[in-house]
PDB file of C-alpha atoms in Angstrom:
ATOM      1  CA  MET A   1      14.141 -27.762  -4.291  1.00 56.00           C
ATOM      2  CA  SER A   2      13.251 -27.561  -7.929  1.00 63.00           C
ATOM      3  CA  ASP A   3      13.408 -30.556 -10.220  1.00 69.00           C
ATOM      4  CA  ASN A   4      13.515 -28.861 -13.614  1.00 71.00           C
ATOM      5  CA  LYS A   5      17.025 -29.972 -14.575  1.00 70.00           C
ATOM      6  CA  PRO A   6      17.305 -31.337 -18.107  1.00 70.00           C
ATOM      7  CA  ILE A   7      17.990 -35.038 -18.355  1.00 71.00           C
ATOM      8  CA  ILE A   8      21.156 -36.121 -20.106  1.00 69.00           C
ATOM      9  CA  ARG A   9      20.961 -39.773 -20.994  1.00 69.00           C
ATOM     10  CA  THR A  10      24.237 -41.549 -20.477  1.00 69.00           C
ATOM     11  CA  ASP A  11      22.710 -44.922 -21.323  1.00 74.00           C
ATOM     12  CA  ALA A  12      21.875 -43.969 -24.913  1.00 69.00           C
ATOM     13  CA  PRO A  13      23.027 -46.461 -27.524  1.00 69.00           C
ATOM     14  CA  ALA A  14      26.515 -45.755 -28.825  1.00 62.00           C
ATOM     15  CA  PRO A  15      26.976 -44.726 -32.443  1.00 60.00           C
ATOM     16  CA  PRO A  16      28.004 -47.498 -34.838  1.00 62.00           C
ATOM     17  CA  GLY A  17      31.614 -48.519 -34.323  1.00 58.00           C
ATOM     18  CA  HIS A  18      31.777 -47.111 -30.798  1.00 58.00           C
ATOM     19  CA  ALA A  19      30.828 -49.521 -28.081  1.00 59.00           C
ATOM     20  CA  GLY A  20      32.101 -50.437 -24.674  1.00 61.00           C
ATOM     21  CA  GLU A  21      32.488 -48.886 -21.301  1.00 67.00           C
ATOM     22  CA  GLY A  22      33.310 -45.190 -21.142  1.00 65.00           C
ATOM     23  CA  PHE A  23      31.534 -44.167 -24.351  1.00 62.00           C
ATOM     24  CA  PHE A  24      28.278 -42.314 -24.630  1.00 65.00           C
ATOM     25  CA  ALA A  25      26.683 -40.290 -27.375  1.00 70.00           C
ATOM     26  CA  THR A  26      25.429 -36.731 -26.962  1.00 75.00           C
ATOM     27  CA  ASN A  27      25.367 -33.503 -28.890  1.00 79.00           C
ATOM     28  CA  LEU A  28      27.808 -30.622 -28.442  1.00 81.00           C
ATOM     29  CA  SER A  29      25.156 -28.262 -27.072  1.00 81.00           C
ATOM     30  CA  SER A  30      24.356 -30.642 -24.182  1.00 82.00           C
ATOM     31  CA  LEU A  31      28.031 -31.096 -23.373  1.00 83.00           C
ATOM     32  CA  VAL A  32      28.684 -27.331 -23.397  1.00 85.00           C
ATOM     33  CA  GLY A  33      25.586 -26.781 -21.244  1.00 85.00           C
ATOM     34  CA  MET A  34      26.739 -29.351 -18.699  1.00 86.00           C
ATOM     35  CA  ALA A  35      30.175 -27.717 -18.526  1.00 86.00           C
ATOM     36  CA  ARG A  36      28.684 -24.218 -18.164  1.00 87.00           C
ATOM     37  CA  ALA A  37      26.260 -25.260 -15.446  1.00 88.00           C
ATOM     38  CA  ASN A  38      28.990 -26.765 -13.292  1.00 88.00           C
ATOM     39  CA  SER A  39      31.550 -23.988 -13.638  1.00 88.00           C
ATOM     40  CA  LEU A  40      29.672 -20.749 -13.019  1.00 91.00           C
ATOM     41  CA  TRP A  41      31.699 -17.824 -11.659  1.00 92.00           C
ATOM     42  CA  PRO A  42      29.474 -15.591  -9.517  1.00 92.00           C
ATOM     43  CA  LEU A  43      30.004 -11.854  -9.034  1.00 93.00           C
ATOM     44  CA  PRO A  44      28.395 -10.602  -5.816  1.00 93.00           C
ATOM     45  CA  PHE A  45      27.015  -7.059  -5.994  1.00 94.00           C
ATOM     46  CA  ALA A  46      25.997  -6.742  -2.354  1.00 91.00           C
ATOM     47  CA  THR A  47      24.766  -3.446  -0.950  1.00 91.00           C
ATOM     48  CA  SER A  48      22.854  -4.348   2.218  1.00 88.00           C
ATOM     49  CA  CYS A  49      21.550  -7.170   4.420  1.00 89.00           C
ATOM     50  CA  CYS A  50      21.049  -9.689   1.571  1.00 88.00           C
ATOM     51  CA  GLY A  51      24.815  -9.586   1.130  1.00 88.00           C
ATOM     52  CA  ILE A  52      25.216 -11.061   4.637  1.00 90.00           C
ATOM     53  CA  GLU A  53      22.956 -13.954   3.668  1.00 90.00           C
ATOM     54  CA  PHE A  54      25.019 -14.416   0.514  1.00 89.00           C
ATOM     55  CA  MET A  55      28.170 -14.582   2.656  1.00 89.00           C
ATOM     56  CA  ALA A  56      26.482 -17.222   4.815  1.00 89.00           C
ATOM     57  CA  MET A  57      25.760 -19.216   1.663  1.00 87.00           C
ATOM     58  CA  MET A  58      29.490 -19.286   0.908  1.00 86.00           C
ATOM     59  CA  MET A  59      30.341 -20.728   4.344  1.00 87.00           C
ATOM     60  CA  PRO A  60      30.851 -24.499   4.854  1.00 87.00           C
ATOM     61  CA  THR A  61      27.318 -24.961   6.229  1.00 88.00           C
ATOM     62  CA  TYR A  62      25.729 -24.237   2.839  1.00 87.00           C
ATOM     63  CA  ASP A  63      28.856 -24.421   0.642  1.00 86.00           C
ATOM     64  CA  LEU A  64      28.221 -23.023  -2.824  1.00 86.00           C
ATOM     65  CA  ALA A  65      31.386 -24.850  -3.942  1.00 85.00           C
ATOM     66  CA  ARG A  66      29.378 -28.085  -4.089  1.00 85.00           C
ATOM     67  CA  PHE A  67      27.379 -26.540  -6.923  1.00 84.00           C
ATOM     68  CA  GLY A  68      30.302 -25.412  -9.074  1.00 82.00           C
ATOM     69  CA  GLY A  69      30.288 -21.793  -7.884  1.00 83.00           C
ATOM     70  CA  GLU A  70      33.375 -21.897  -5.718  1.00 80.00           C
ATOM     71  CA  ARG A  71      35.405 -19.288  -7.522  1.00 85.00           C
ATOM     72  CA  MET A  72      34.092 -15.855  -6.625  1.00 86.00           C
ATOM     73  CA  SER A  73      34.933 -13.326  -9.276  1.00 87.00           C
ATOM     74  CA  PHE A  74      35.234  -9.693  -8.308  1.00 89.00           C
ATOM     75  CA  SER A  75      35.900  -8.586 -11.859  1.00 91.00           C
ATOM     76  CA  PRO A  76      32.882  -8.400 -14.184  1.00 92.00           C
ATOM     77  CA  ARG A  77      35.030  -9.461 -17.127  1.00 92.00           C
ATOM     78  CA  GLN A  78      35.656 -12.830 -15.517  1.00 92.00           C
ATOM     79  CA  ALA A  79      32.183 -13.498 -14.111  1.00 93.00           C
ATOM     80  CA  ASP A  80      29.106 -15.013 -15.705  1.00 91.00           C
ATOM     81  CA  VAL A  81      26.527 -14.828 -12.885  1.00 94.00           C
ATOM     82  CA  LEU A  82      25.698 -11.458 -11.342  1.00 95.00           C
ATOM     83  CA  LEU A  83      24.083 -11.719  -7.902  1.00 95.00           C
ATOM     84  CA  VAL A  84      22.523  -8.385  -6.994  1.00 96.00           C
ATOM     85  CA  CYS A  85      21.986  -8.568  -3.237  1.00 94.00           C
ATOM     86  CA  GLY A  86      20.219  -5.655  -1.610  1.00 91.00           C
ATOM     87  CA  THR A  87      18.876  -2.174  -2.161  1.00 93.00           C
ATOM     88  CA  ILE A  88      19.942  -0.359  -5.321  1.00 94.00           C
ATOM     89  CA  ALA A  89      19.688   3.409  -5.198  1.00 94.00           C
ATOM     90  CA  LYS A  90      18.893   5.193  -8.455  1.00 94.00           C
ATOM     91  CA  LYS A  91      22.355   6.782  -8.348  1.00 95.00           C
ATOM     92  CA  LEU A  92      23.855   3.284  -8.267  1.00 95.00           C
ATOM     93  CA  GLY A  93      21.761   2.084 -11.238  1.00 94.00           C
ATOM     94  CA  PRO A  94      24.171   3.251 -13.985  1.00 95.00           C
ATOM     95  CA  ILE A  95      27.083   1.566 -12.191  1.00 95.00           C
ATOM     96  CA  LEU A  96      25.155  -1.707 -11.968  1.00 95.00           C
ATOM     97  CA  LYS A  97      24.327  -1.444 -15.665  1.00 95.00           C
ATOM     98  CA  GLU A  98      28.004  -0.819 -16.469  1.00 95.00           C
ATOM     99  CA  VAL A  99      29.024  -3.890 -14.461  1.00 96.00           C
ATOM    100  CA  TYR A 100      26.444  -5.936 -16.388  1.00 95.00           C
ATOM    101  CA  THR A 101      27.654  -4.699 -19.784  1.00 94.00           C
ATOM    102  CA  GLN A 102      31.274  -5.521 -18.903  1.00 94.00           C
ATOM    103  CA  MET A 103      30.428  -9.173 -18.273  1.00 93.00           C
ATOM    104  CA  ALA A 104      31.198 -11.590 -21.092  1.00 87.00           C
ATOM    105  CA  GLU A 105      28.476 -13.656 -22.741  1.00 87.00           C
ATOM    106  CA  PRO A 106      26.802 -15.851 -21.695  1.00 89.00           C
ATOM    107  CA  LYS A 107      25.754 -14.097 -18.502  1.00 92.00           C
ATOM    108  CA  TRP A 108      22.928 -14.536 -16.041  1.00 94.00           C
ATOM    109  CA  VAL A 109      21.492 -12.262 -13.342  1.00 96.00           C
ATOM    110  CA  ILE A 110      19.970 -13.223  -9.990  1.00 96.00           C
ATOM    111  CA  ALA A 111      17.975 -10.576  -8.084  1.00 96.00           C
ATOM    112  CA  VAL A 112      18.459 -11.588  -4.444  1.00 95.00           C
ATOM    113  CA  GLY A 113      15.864 -10.326  -1.994  1.00 93.00           C
ATOM    114  CA  ALA A 114      12.859  -8.048  -2.091  1.00 94.00           C
ATOM    115  CA  CYS A 115      14.891  -4.855  -2.563  1.00 93.00           C
ATOM    116  CA  ALA A 116      16.680  -6.030  -5.706  1.00 93.00           C
ATOM    117  CA  SER A 117      13.485  -7.593  -7.051  1.00 93.00           C
ATOM    118  CA  SER A 118      10.995  -4.804  -6.369  1.00 93.00           C
ATOM    119  CA  GLY A 119      12.482  -2.091  -4.174  1.00 90.00           C
ATOM    120  CA  GLY A 120      11.283  -3.869  -1.037  1.00 88.00           C
ATOM    121  CA  ILE A 121       9.929  -1.668   1.723  1.00 89.00           C
ATOM    122  CA  PHE A 122      11.705   1.358   0.280  1.00 90.00           C
ATOM    123  CA  ASP A 123       9.026   2.864  -1.950  1.00 89.00           C
ATOM    124  CA  THR A 124      10.867   6.189  -2.204  1.00 90.00           C
ATOM    125  CA  TYR A 125      12.126   8.463  -4.947  1.00 92.00           C
ATOM    126  CA  SER A 126      15.751   7.423  -4.405  1.00 92.00           C
ATOM    127  CA  VAL A 127      15.424   3.617  -4.559  1.00 93.00           C
ATOM    128  CA  LEU A 128      15.236   1.701  -7.817  1.00 93.00           C
ATOM    129  CA  GLN A 129      12.001  -0.311  -7.789  1.00 94.00           C
ATOM    130  CA  GLY A 130      13.564  -3.510  -9.105  1.00 93.00           C
ATOM    131  CA  ILE A 131      16.767  -4.022 -11.050  1.00 95.00           C
ATOM    132  CA  ASP A 132      14.763  -5.320 -13.994  1.00 94.00           C
ATOM    133  CA  LYS A 133      14.171  -1.655 -14.829  1.00 93.00           C
ATOM    134  CA  ILE A 134      17.804  -1.362 -16.002  1.00 95.00           C
ATOM    135  CA  ILE A 135      19.108  -4.902 -16.703  1.00 95.00           C
ATOM    136  CA  PRO A 136      17.429  -8.203 -17.634  1.00 94.00           C
ATOM    137  CA  VAL A 137      16.945 -10.592 -14.704  1.00 95.00           C
ATOM    138  CA  ASP A 138      16.919 -14.383 -15.072  1.00 94.00           C
ATOM    139  CA  VAL A 139      16.030 -15.507 -11.537  1.00 95.00           C
ATOM    140  CA  TYR A 140      14.280 -13.711  -8.673  1.00 96.00           C
ATOM    141  CA  VAL A 141      14.960 -14.883  -5.107  1.00 95.00           C
ATOM    142  CA  PRO A 142      12.186 -13.695  -2.741  1.00 93.00           C
ATOM    143  CA  GLY A 143      12.612 -12.767   0.895  1.00 91.00           C
ATOM    144  CA  CYS A 144      13.673  -9.948   3.161  1.00 90.00           C
ATOM    145  CA  PRO A 145      16.369 -11.123   3.548  1.00 88.00           C
ATOM    146  CA  PRO A 146      16.192 -14.522   1.861  1.00 92.00           C
ATOM    147  CA  ARG A 147      17.644 -17.524   3.622  1.00 93.00           C
ATOM    148  CA  PRO A 148      20.888 -18.989   2.251  1.00 91.00           C
ATOM    149  CA  GLU A 149      18.919 -22.029   1.075  1.00 92.00           C
ATOM    150  CA  GLN A 150      16.775 -19.764  -1.098  1.00 93.00           C
ATOM    151  CA  ILE A 151      19.849 -18.189  -2.672  1.00 92.00           C
ATOM    152  CA  LEU A 152      21.200 -21.689  -3.367  1.00 92.00           C
ATOM    153  CA  GLU A 153      17.869 -22.540  -5.022  1.00 93.00           C
ATOM    154  CA  GLY A 154      18.213 -19.438  -7.212  1.00 93.00           C
ATOM    155  CA  PHE A 155      21.749 -20.474  -8.136  1.00 93.00           C
ATOM    156  CA  MET A 156      20.497 -23.948  -9.054  1.00 92.00           C
ATOM    157  CA  GLN A 157      17.834 -22.331 -11.254  1.00 94.00           C
ATOM    158  CA  VAL A 158      20.615 -20.509 -13.108  1.00 94.00           C
ATOM    159  CA  GLN A 159      22.457 -23.815 -13.439  1.00 92.00           C
ATOM    160  CA  ALA A 160      19.363 -25.332 -15.037  1.00 92.00           C
ATOM    161  CA  LEU A 161      19.156 -22.352 -17.415  1.00 91.00           C
ATOM    162  CA  ALA A 162      22.834 -22.660 -18.301  1.00 90.00           C
ATOM    163  CA  GLU A 163      22.527 -26.388 -18.910  1.00 89.00           C
ATOM    164  CA  SER A 164      19.393 -26.238 -21.049  1.00 87.00           C
ATOM    165  CA  GLU A 165      20.200 -23.066 -22.997  1.00 85.00           C
ATOM    166  CA  SER A 166      21.293 -23.467 -26.581  1.00 81.00           C
ATOM    167  CA  SER A 167      24.825 -22.267 -27.215  1.00 75.00           C
ATOM    168  CA  ARG A 168      23.398 -20.161 -30.061  1.00 78.00           C
ATOM    169  CA  ARG A 169      20.562 -18.454 -28.111  1.00 79.00           C
ATOM    170  CA  ARG A 170      22.664 -15.380 -27.335  1.00 79.00           C
ATOM    171  CA  ASP A 171      23.057 -14.751 -31.082  1.00 83.00           C
ATOM    172  CA  SER A 172      19.299 -14.805 -31.704  1.00 86.00           C
ATOM    173  CA  GLU A 173      17.315 -11.775 -32.806  1.00 89.00           C
ATOM    174  CA  GLU A 174      15.034 -12.170 -29.771  1.00 89.00           C
ATOM    175  CA  TYR A 175      17.993 -11.812 -27.383  1.00 89.00           C
ATOM    176  CA  LYS A 176      19.370  -8.822 -29.288  1.00 89.00           C
ATOM    177  CA  HIS A 177      15.923  -7.194 -29.139  1.00 92.00           C
ATOM    178  CA  LEU A 178      15.808  -7.811 -25.367  1.00 90.00           C
ATOM    179  CA  LEU A 179      19.154  -6.062 -24.869  1.00 90.00           C
ATOM    180  CA  GLU A 180      18.055  -3.182 -27.100  1.00 91.00           C
ATOM    181  CA  SER A 181      14.953  -2.711 -24.949  1.00 91.00           C
ATOM    182  CA  TYR A 182      17.313  -2.087 -22.009  1.00 91.00           C
ATOM    183  CA  ASP A 183      19.486   0.220 -24.165  1.00 90.00           C
ATOM    184  CA  ILE A 184      22.409  -2.206 -23.984  1.00 88.00           C
ATOM    185  CA  ASN A 185      24.568  -2.642 -27.077  1.00 79.00           C
TER     186      ASN A 185
END
């Protein structure tokens, strides 16, 4: 598993006038990041066999609930992590893009499996050769299909992104330029 989680020091010296058990000093961005990372609401967009592996990840054996992703959201307006699991046909591309644009900020995308990442074995005219052609992707999970442990690792990578990301990054010019490059307003 990855070890790139940011370190939040709880043993930092307390500000003047605040001492004793139960107090620690931090900044608001770190606190918001910690809350975001442990309360992600995933939206599964499963179209083929990777969706079965995603379902296995939700079962008690792997238990995504331990990582703060217990509440599955089947409405894009209430989700903040989009898990695209499986083959995306070019006809389905505009629908996927619409689902992405309906999600509230901040939002993250995980491309689960070879088909979502690169089209997989389907190098045909009808299959989208990677969802990063239509929406920005934060984490790629390799495999055909990937094991549930790999999907959990991808989810933990999104947690690390959510925890370390500045609460103002989504307002930056760089982020707005990224969305414009995908023709997303």
